[in-house]
Coordinates of C-alpha atoms and ligand atoms in Angstrom, one line a residue:
X1 CA -20.3 15.7 30.1
X2 CA -19.4 12.3 28.3
X3 CA -18.4 14.0 25.2
X4 CA -15.5 15.8 27.1
X5 CA -14.9 12.5 29.2
X6 CA -14.1 10.3 26.3
X7 CA -11.5 12.4 24.6
X8 CA -9.2 14.5 26.3
X9 CA -6.7 16.5 24.1
X10 CA -3.5 17.6 25.8
X11 CA -0.6 20.2 24.6
X12 CA -0.9 21.7 21.3
X13 CA -4.0 19.4 20.1
X14 CA -1.3 16.5 19.0
X15 CA -1.7 14.4 21.5
X16 CA -4.4 12.4 21.8
X17 CA -5.7 10.4 24.7
X18 CA -8.6 8.2 25.5
X19 CA -8.3 8.2 29.6
X20 CA -10.4 5.0 30.1
X21 CA -8.1 3.1 27.9
X22 CA -5.1 4.8 29.4
X23 CA -3.7 5.3 26.1
X24 CA -1.6 7.9 24.5
X25 CA -1.3 8.3 20.9
X26 CA 0.7 11.2 19.7
X27 CA -0.6 12.7 16.0
X28 CA 2.1 14.9 13.8
X29 CA 2.2 16.0 10.7
X30 CA 5.2 18.7 11.5
X31 CA 8.3 17.5 9.7
X32 CA 10.2 19.1 12.8
X33 CA 8.7 17.0 15.0
X34 CA 8.9 13.9 13.1
X35 CA 12.5 14.4 12.8
X36 CA 13.0 14.8 16.5
X37 CA 11.2 11.4 17.0
X38 CA 12.8 9.7 14.3
X39 CA 16.4 10.3 16.1
X40 CA 15.2 8.2 18.9
X41 CA 14.9 4.2 18.4
X42 CA 11.6 3.1 17.1
X43 CA 9.8 0.4 15.5
X44 CA 5.8 0.1 14.5
X45 CA 3.6 0.6 16.5
X46 CA 1.7 -2.2 18.2
X47 CA -1.4 0.1 17.6
X48 CA -0.9 -0.3 13.8
X49 CA 0.4 -3.9 14.2
X50 CA -2.9 -4.9 15.8
X51 CA -5.0 -3.0 13.3
X52 CA -3.1 -4.7 10.5
X53 CA -3.4 -8.1 12.1
X54 CA -7.1 -8.2 13.0
X55 CA -8.6 -5.8 10.5
X56 CA -6.7 -6.7 7.4
X57 CA -5.7 -9.6 4.8
X58 CA -2.5 -11.1 6.4
X59 CA -2.0 -12.1 10.1
X60 CA 1.4 -13.6 9.7
X61 CA 3.2 -11.8 7.4
X62 CA 6.5 -9.9 7.7
X63 CA 4.3 -6.7 8.3
X64 CA 2.8 -7.9 11.2
X65 CA 5.8 -9.9 12.8
X66 CA 8.3 -8.3 15.8
X67 CA 11.6 -6.5 14.3
X68 CA 14.1 -9.7 14.7
X69 CA 11.8 -11.9 12.5
X70 CA 11.0 -9.1 9.8
X71 CA 14.7 -8.0 9.6
X72 CA 15.8 -11.7 9.2
X73 CA 13.1 -12.6 6.6
X74 CA 13.9 -8.9 4.7
X75 CA 17.3 -9.3 4.2
X76 CA 16.6 -13.0 2.6
X77 CA 13.8 -11.5 0.5
X78 CA 15.9 -8.9 -1.0
X79 CA 18.2 -11.4 -2.9
X80 CA 14.8 -12.6 -4.6
X81 CA 13.7 -8.8 -5.7
X82 CA 14.2 -8.3 -9.5
X83 CA 17.1 -6.6 -10.5
X84 CA 16.9 -2.9 -11.4
X85 CA 17.9 -3.7 -15.3
X86 CA 15.1 -6.5 -15.3
X87 CA 12.3 -3.9 -14.2
X88 CA 12.0 -1.9 -17.4
X89 CA 10.7 -4.9 -19.1
X90 CA 8.5 -5.9 -16.4
X91 CA 6.7 -2.1 -16.8
X92 CA 6.7 -2.7 -20.4
X93 CA 4.9 -6.2 -20.1
X94 CA 3.0 -5.2 -17.5
X95 CA 1.6 -1.9 -19.6
X96 CA 0.7 -4.2 -22.7
X97 CA -1.3 -6.6 -20.4
X98 CA -3.1 -3.6 -18.7
X99 CA -3.9 -1.8 -22.3
X100 CA -4.5 -4.6 -24.2
X101 CA -4.4 -3.5 -28.3
X102 CA -7.0 -4.1 -30.8
X103 CA -7.8 -3.6 -34.2
X104 CA -9.8 -0.4 -34.4
X105 CA -8.1 2.9 -34.6
X106 CA -11.3 4.9 -33.9
X107 CA -13.0 3.2 -30.7
X108 CA -12.2 3.9 -27.2
X109 CA -11.8 1.0 -24.6
X110 CA -12.1 1.5 -20.6
X111 CA -11.5 -0.5 -17.8
X112 CA -12.1 -0.6 -14.3
X113 CA -8.9 0.8 -12.7
X114 CA -8.7 -1.5 -9.4
X115 CA -9.7 -4.5 -10.7
X116 CA -7.6 -4.5 -13.8
X117 CA -4.7 -3.0 -12.1
X118 CA -4.7 -5.6 -9.0
X119 CA -4.9 -8.6 -11.3
X120 CA -2.3 -7.9 -13.7
X121 CA 0.1 -6.5 -10.9
X122 CA -0.8 -9.5 -8.7
X123 CA 0.7 -11.8 -11.9
X124 CA 3.5 -9.9 -12.2
X125 CA 4.4 -10.4 -8.2
X126 CA 3.6 -14.4 -8.4
X127 CA 5.6 -14.3 -11.8
X128 CA 8.9 -11.8 -10.8
X129 CA 8.9 -11.8 -6.8
X130 CA 7.5 -15.5 -5.4
X131 CA 8.9 -16.7 -9.5
X132 CA 6.7 -19.1 -9.7
X133 CA 4.9 -20.5 -13.0
X134 CA 1.4 -20.1 -12.8
X135 CA -1.0 -23.1 -13.8
X136 CA -4.2 -22.9 -15.4
X137 CA -6.5 -23.1 -12.3
X138 CA -5.0 -20.4 -10.6
X139 CA -4.7 -18.0 -13.7
X140 CA -8.4 -18.7 -14.3
X141 CA -9.2 -17.9 -11.0
X142 CA -7.1 -14.7 -11.1
X143 CA -9.1 -14.0 -14.3
X144 CA -12.4 -14.2 -12.9
X145 CA -12.1 -12.9 -9.5
X146 CA -13.2 -9.5 -8.7
X147 CA -10.3 -7.5 -6.5
X148 CA -12.3 -4.9 -5.0
X149 CA -11.0 -2.3 -2.3
X150 CA -12.7 -3.5 0.8
X151 CA -11.1 -2.1 4.2
X152 CA -12.9 -0.2 6.6
X153 CA -12.7 3.5 7.4
X154 CA -10.0 4.5 9.5
X155 CA -12.0 6.0 12.5
X156 CA -13.7 3.0 12.5
X157 CA -11.1 0.6 13.1
X158 CA -9.6 3.1 15.5
X159 CA -12.9 3.0 17.0
X160 CA -13.1 -0.8 17.1
X161 CA -9.6 -1.0 18.6
X162 CA -10.6 1.1 21.3
X163 CA -13.7 -1.1 22.4
X164 CA -11.2 -4.3 22.2
X165 CA -12.9 -5.7 19.0
X166 CA -9.5 -6.7 18.1
X167 CA -8.8 -9.2 21.1
X168 CA -9.4 -13.1 19.9
X169 CA -12.6 -13.6 21.9
X170 CA -14.5 -10.7 19.9
X171 CA -14.2 -12.6 16.6
X172 CA -18.0 -13.4 16.6
X173 CA -18.6 -9.9 17.2
X174 CA -16.2 -8.8 14.5
X175 CA -17.6 -11.4 12.1
X176 CA -21.1 -10.2 12.8
X177 CA -20.3 -6.4 12.3
X178 CA -18.2 -7.3 9.0
X179 CA -21.5 -9.6 7.5
X180 CA -23.7 -6.3 8.3
X181 CA -21.5 -3.4 7.0
X182 CA -18.4 -4.8 5.5
X183 CA -19.1 -7.7 3.2
X184 CA -16.5 -6.5 0.8
X185 CA -13.4 -6.8 3.7
X186 CA -15.3 -10.5 4.2
X187 CA -15.3 -11.3 0.5
X188 CA -11.6 -10.3 0.2
X189 CA -10.5 -12.2 3.1
X190 CA -12.0 -15.5 1.6
X191 CA -10.4 -14.6 -1.9
X192 CA -6.5 -14.2 0.1
X193 CA -7.3 -17.4 1.7
X194 CA -8.3 -19.0 -1.1
X195 CA -5.3 -17.8 -3.4
X196 CA -3.0 -18.7 -0.7
X197 CA -3.9 -22.3 -1.2
X198 CA -4.3 -22.1 -4.8
X199 CA -0.8 -20.7 -5.1
X200 CA 0.4 -23.8 -3.4
X201 CA -2.0 -25.9 -5.2
X202 CA -1.6 -24.6 -8.6
X203 CA 1.7 -22.9 -9.5
X204 CA 5.6 -24.8 -10.1
X205 CA 8.4 -22.8 -8.3
X206 CA 11.1 -21.9 -10.1
X207 CA 14.9 -23.2 -8.9
X208 CA 16.1 -20.7 -6.2
X209 CA 12.8 -18.8 -6.3
X210 CA 11.4 -16.9 -3.4
X211 CA 8.6 -19.6 -3.0
X212 CA 11.2 -22.6 -3.0
X213 CA 13.1 -20.7 -0.5
X214 CA 10.0 -20.2 1.7
X215 CA 9.2 -23.6 1.4
X216 CA 12.8 -24.6 2.5
X217 CA 12.1 -22.1 5.4
X218 CA 9.0 -23.6 6.5
X219 CA 10.7 -27.2 6.3
X220 CA 13.5 -26.7 8.3
X221 CA 11.2 -25.2 11.0
X222 CA 12.9 -21.8 10.6
X223 CA 9.2 -20.6 9.7
X224 CA 6.1 -21.8 10.7
X225 CA 3.2 -22.4 8.3
X226 CA 1.2 -19.5 8.9
X227 CA 4.1 -17.5 8.1
X228 CA 4.8 -19.1 5.0
X229 CA 1.2 -18.9 4.1
X230 CA 1.4 -15.3 5.1
X231 CA 4.1 -14.2 2.8
X232 CA 2.1 -15.8 0.1
X233 CA -0.9 -13.2 1.2
X234 CA 2.0 -10.7 1.2
X235 CA 2.2 -11.0 -2.7
X236 CA -1.5 -10.0 -3.0
X237 CA -1.3 -6.8 -0.3
X238 CA 1.7 -5.7 -2.0
X239 CA -0.1 -5.9 -5.6
X240 CA -2.9 -3.5 -3.7
X241 CA -0.5 -0.9 -2.9
X242 CA 1.4 -0.8 -6.1
X243 CA -2.3 -1.1 -7.9
X244 CA -3.1 2.1 -6.2
X245 CA 0.3 4.0 -6.9
X246 CA -0.4 2.7 -10.3
X247 CA -4.0 3.5 -10.8
X248 CA -3.1 7.2 -9.4
X249 CA -0.1 7.5 -11.8
X250 CA -2.3 6.5 -15.2
X251 CA -5.5 8.7 -13.8
X252 CA -3.3 12.0 -13.2
X253 CA -1.4 11.4 -16.6
X254 CA -5.1 11.6 -18.3
X255 CA -6.1 14.2 -16.3
X256 CA -2.9 16.0 -17.6
X257 CA -2.2 15.2 -20.5
X258 CA 0.6 17.8 -20.9
X259 CA 2.6 15.8 -19.2
X260 CA 2.2 12.9 -21.5
X261 CA 4.2 15.1 -23.9
X262 CA 6.6 16.3 -21.3
X263 CA 7.7 12.9 -20.1
X264 CA 7.8 11.8 -24.0
X265 CA 10.2 14.8 -24.3
X266 CA 11.9 14.3 -21.3
X267 CA 12.1 10.7 -20.1
X268 CA 13.4 11.5 -16.5
X269 CA 10.6 13.4 -15.8
X270 CA 8.3 10.6 -15.3
X271 CA 10.0 10.2 -11.7
X272 CA 8.8 13.4 -10.7
X273 CA 5.3 13.0 -11.6
X274 CA 5.6 9.6 -10.1
X275 CA 6.6 11.6 -6.6
X276 CA 3.9 14.0 -7.1
X277 CA 1.4 11.0 -7.5
X278 CA 2.9 9.4 -4.2
X279 CA 2.7 12.7 -2.4
X280 CA -1.1 13.7 -3.0
X281 CA -2.2 9.5 -3.0
X282 CA 0.0 7.9 -0.7
X283 CA -1.4 4.3 -0.8
X284 CA -0.8 4.3 2.9
X285 CA -2.6 6.8 4.4
X286 CA -1.1 6.6 7.8
X287 CA 1.4 4.9 10.1
X288 CA 2.8 4.5 13.6
X289 CA 5.6 3.9 15.6
X290 CA 6.5 3.4 19.3
X291 CA 9.6 3.2 20.8
X292 CA 11.8 -0.1 20.1
X293 CA 12.1 -0.9 24.0
X294 CA 8.4 -1.0 24.6
X295 CA 8.2 -4.9 24.7
X296 CA 4.8 -6.8 23.9
X297 CA 2.4 -6.7 27.1
X298 CA 4.6 -4.1 28.6
X299 CA 3.3 -1.3 26.2
X300 CA 1.7 0.7 28.8
X301 CA 4.5 1.4 31.1
X302 CA 4.3 4.3 33.4
X303 CA 0.3 4.1 32.3
X304 CA 0.8 5.4 28.9
X305 CA 1.9 3.9 25.6
X306 CA 4.1 6.0 23.6
X307 CA 2.8 5.6 20.1
X308 CA 3.5 8.2 17.3
X309 CA 1.2 8.5 14.7
X310 CA 2.3 10.2 11.2
X311 CA -1.1 10.6 9.2
X312 CA 1.0 10.9 5.7
X313 CA -1.9 12.2 4.0
X314 CA -1.6 15.3 5.8
X315 CA 1.9 15.8 6.0
X316 CA 1.8 15.6 2.2
X317 CA -0.6 18.2 2.0
X318 CA 0.4 20.3 5.2
X319 CA 0.3 24.0 3.7
X320 CA 3.2 24.9 6.5
X321 CA 5.7 23.1 4.4
X322 CA 4.4 22.8 0.6
X323 CA 3.5 25.6 -1.8
X324 CA 0.1 24.9 -3.3
X325 CA -0.1 22.0 -1.6
X326 CA -3.7 20.4 -3.2
X327 CA -2.2 21.9 -6.7
X328 CA -0.6 18.8 -8.8
X329 CA 2.6 20.2 -9.8
X330 CA 5.5 17.6 -10.3
X331 CA 8.2 20.5 -11.0
X332 CA 8.3 21.2 -7.3
X333 CA 10.6 17.9 -7.4
X334 CA 13.1 19.3 -9.3
X335 CA 14.3 21.0 -6.6
X336 CA 15.4 18.0 -4.6
X337 CA 15.3 19.6 -1.2
X338 CA 11.7 19.8 -1.2
X339 CA 11.2 16.2 -0.4
X340 CA 14.2 16.2 2.5
X341 CA 13.7 17.0 6.2
X342 CA 10.6 14.6 6.6
X343 CA 8.2 16.2 4.8
X344 CA 7.7 13.2 2.2
X345 CA 7.7 9.7 3.0
X346 CA 5.4 7.3 1.2
X347 CA 7.1 4.4 2.3
X348 CA 7.8 5.2 5.8
X349 CA 10.7 5.3 7.5
X350 CA 13.6 3.9 9.9
X351 CA 13.9 -0.2 10.2
X352 CA 10.1 -0.9 9.6
X353 CA 10.0 1.4 6.4
X354 CA 9.1 -0.6 2.7
X355 CA 11.3 -3.0 1.4
X356 CA 9.6 -2.7 -2.1
X357 CA 10.7 0.9 -2.6
X358 CA 13.0 0.5 -5.1
X359 CA 11.2 -1.7 -7.5
X360 CA 7.9 0.3 -7.3
X361 CA 9.8 3.5 -8.0
X362 CA 11.2 2.1 -10.8
X363 CA 8.3 0.2 -12.4
X364 CA 5.8 3.1 -11.7
X365 CA 8.5 5.2 -13.9
X366 CA 9.2 3.1 -16.2
X367 CA 5.7 2.2 -16.8
X368 CA 4.8 5.7 -17.2
X369 CA 7.8 6.3 -19.6
X370 CA 6.5 3.5 -22.0
X371 CA 3.1 4.7 -21.9
X372 CA 4.1 8.0 -23.2
X373 CA 6.7 7.0 -25.5
X374 CA 6.3 6.6 -29.2
X375 CA 6.9 3.0 -28.6
X376 CA 3.4 2.3 -26.8
X377 CA 0.4 1.5 -28.9
X378 CA -1.9 3.1 -27.0
X379 CA -3.1 6.7 -26.3
X380 CA -4.7 7.6 -22.7
X381 CA -7.8 9.4 -23.4
X382 CA -8.1 12.8 -21.8
X383 CA -10.3 13.1 -18.5
X384 CA -11.6 16.6 -16.6
X385 CA -10.8 15.3 -12.9
X386 CA -7.6 14.6 -11.1
X387 CA -9.0 11.4 -9.0
X388 CA -10.5 12.1 -5.6
X389 CA -8.4 11.1 -2.8
X390 CA -10.1 10.4 0.8
X391 CA -7.8 10.2 3.4
X392 CA -10.5 8.0 5.4
X393 CA -8.8 4.6 5.4
X394 CA -5.3 3.2 7.0
X395 CA -4.5 1.6 3.6
X396 CA -6.0 3.1 0.7
X397 CA -6.6 0.4 -1.9
X398 CA -6.6 1.0 -5.4
X399 CA -9.4 3.4 -6.0
X400 CA -12.9 2.3 -8.1
X401 CA -12.1 4.9 -11.2
X402 CA -12.1 4.1 -15.1
X403 CA -9.6 5.0 -17.5
X404 CA -10.1 5.4 -21.3
X405 CA -7.9 4.9 -24.1
X406 CA -7.5 4.2 -27.7
X407 CA -4.7 2.9 -30.0
X408 CA -2.5 5.3 -31.5
Ligands
HEM1 C1 4.0 2.3 -4.1 C2 3.8 1.3 -3.7 C3 4.1 0.9 -2.6 C4 4.0 2.0 -1.2 C5 3.6 3.6 -1.3 C6 4.4 1.1 0.1 C7 4.2 1.9 1.3 C8 4.9 1.0 2.6 C9 4.8 1.6 4.0 C10 4.6 3.2 4.0 C11 5.0 0.4 4.8 C12 5.0 0.8 5.8 C13 6.2 1.3 6.4 C14 6.4 1.8 7.8 O1 5.6 1.7 8.6 O2 7.4 2.6 8.2 C15 5.2 -0.6 3.8 C16 5.8 -1.8 4.2 C17 6.1 -2.8 3.5 N1 6.0 -2.9 2.3 FE1 5.3 -1.4 0.9 N2 4.7 -0.1 -0.3 C18 4.5 -0.1 -1.8 C19 5.2 -1.1 -2.4 C20 5.4 -2.4 -2.2 C21 5.9 -4.0 -2.7 C22 5.7 -4.0 -4.4 C23 6.1 -4.6 -1.8 C24 6.8 -5.9 -2.4 C25 7.9 -6.3 -2.2 C26 6.5 -4.2 -0.8 C27 6.4 -4.8 0.3 C28 6.4 -4.2 1.8 C29 6.6 -5.3 3.0 C30 7.0 -6.4 3.2 C31 6.3 -4.2 4.1 C32 6.6 -4.3 5.7 C33 8.1 -4.3 6.0 C34 8.3 -4.3 7.6 O3 7.3 -4.9 8.4 O4 9.5 -4.5 7.9 N3 5.4 -2.7 -0.5 N4 5.0 -0.3 2.4

C-alpha cells in the first residue's frame, strides 16, 4: 500500500527513512544515544540548514554557513558581546521599557507578549550587540511594526523539503503556497529585509562596534554583501529566540506567583526558574546534526545521509528522564546532576551551539530578579494557567499571549 511504501520505519522506531528519496534521518530523545553521538565528530545537519535557509528569515548569516566561516566569525563576534557586569543594567532597562510605568495604582495594564518583547529586545540587540545609535526613522519603523510569529509547522516544512520545494527553481511554488497559507511568513520576510536596509540607512555605528567591524569585513572582501546583511538579520532572529524565552518566563511567573516571592527572598533561585522555563518551552524545538566529514553534494554517501535529529521538546519532557515532566517545578534543578548527561540542552551542543547562551541566561535571570524585587515598580498580575507550548515548529518564535500588571 502507498502509505507503507512512503514511510519505512527501522529498528526501534527511532530511525526513519524515506526510501523514495534515499534519505535517512535518526530521531532520538534518548540521552544515552545522544551521548554516544556526541562522541563523534558532527556539525549542523544539511537538512536543518536547508530548512533554515529556504524557509526562514536569514539566508546568509552564521547560522546557515559552513563550519569554517561560522567558527571564524563567531570568534570575532565574541569580543562584541556585552560584558557579564553590563548585563544586569541591560535587563533592568529592558524591563522598564517592557512594563512602562503609569500614574494610577489601581488600574491594570496589559500587553501582547510577542509584539512588545520582540520590539524591545530587538532594540537591545541593536544598541548592545550591533552597537549602533538608532535614528528616528528606524526607531519609528520598529515602534509601528508588528512582529508576529510566522513560521510554518515543522511537519509541513519537512514535507516541503522532502518534495524538494527548497530548491531554487521551486521558488515560485513556495511563494504561491506562502501567499495562500502562510501570509505571516511572507510578511516577516518583508519586514526583515526592510529592517536590513533601514539599519544600514538609519543607524550610526559606534567606534569599534560589531556593526563597524562587519562593515570593515565587507569592505575588505572577507565577507560578502549578503553575509553582511545576513548578520544584520541575525539580530532580529536572535531577538525572536530571546523574546520567546522571556515571554514564557514572564507568563510562568504570572501563573506561579509563589515564585515571585521566592525569587524576591532568594534572587539566586531565578536561575533555576529560567532553566525550568527553557526545559518546558525551549525556543528551538528541534535541531539536527550530521557527521562533519559528510560534505556538501556528498551527503548521501553510500545511499544514505546520517542525519541525527534531536526533538528537544520531547527530550525535555521525556518521562524516562524527568520526574513529573509536565510539572513546572524549578526546584528540580537544585540538584546539578539533573541537567547533566545530554538530558537538557536548550542551546544545542557541539561547535555549532548557541553563542548567545551566556548573555541570554544572565539577561533572563536578571530580568526576573528585577521584576520580583522591591526596586521594580510593577506587580505582575496572577493568571490561572501556564502557557501552552506546542511542539509543532522548528523554531518557536515568541508566543501570542497577554500579560497584565499594575503599579505597586
Ligand atoms: C534563550 C535564548 C536563546 C536560545 C534558547 C537559543 C538557542 C539556540 C540553539 C538551540 C541554537 C542551535 C544550536 C545547535 O544547532 O547546536 C542556536 C544557534 C545560534 N544562536 Fe542562539 N539562542 C538564544 C539566544 C541567542 C542570542 C541572544 C543570540 C545573539 C547573540 C544567539 C545567536 C545564535 C547564533 C549566531 C547561532 C548560530 C551558531 C552557529 O551556527 O554556529 N542566540 N541558538
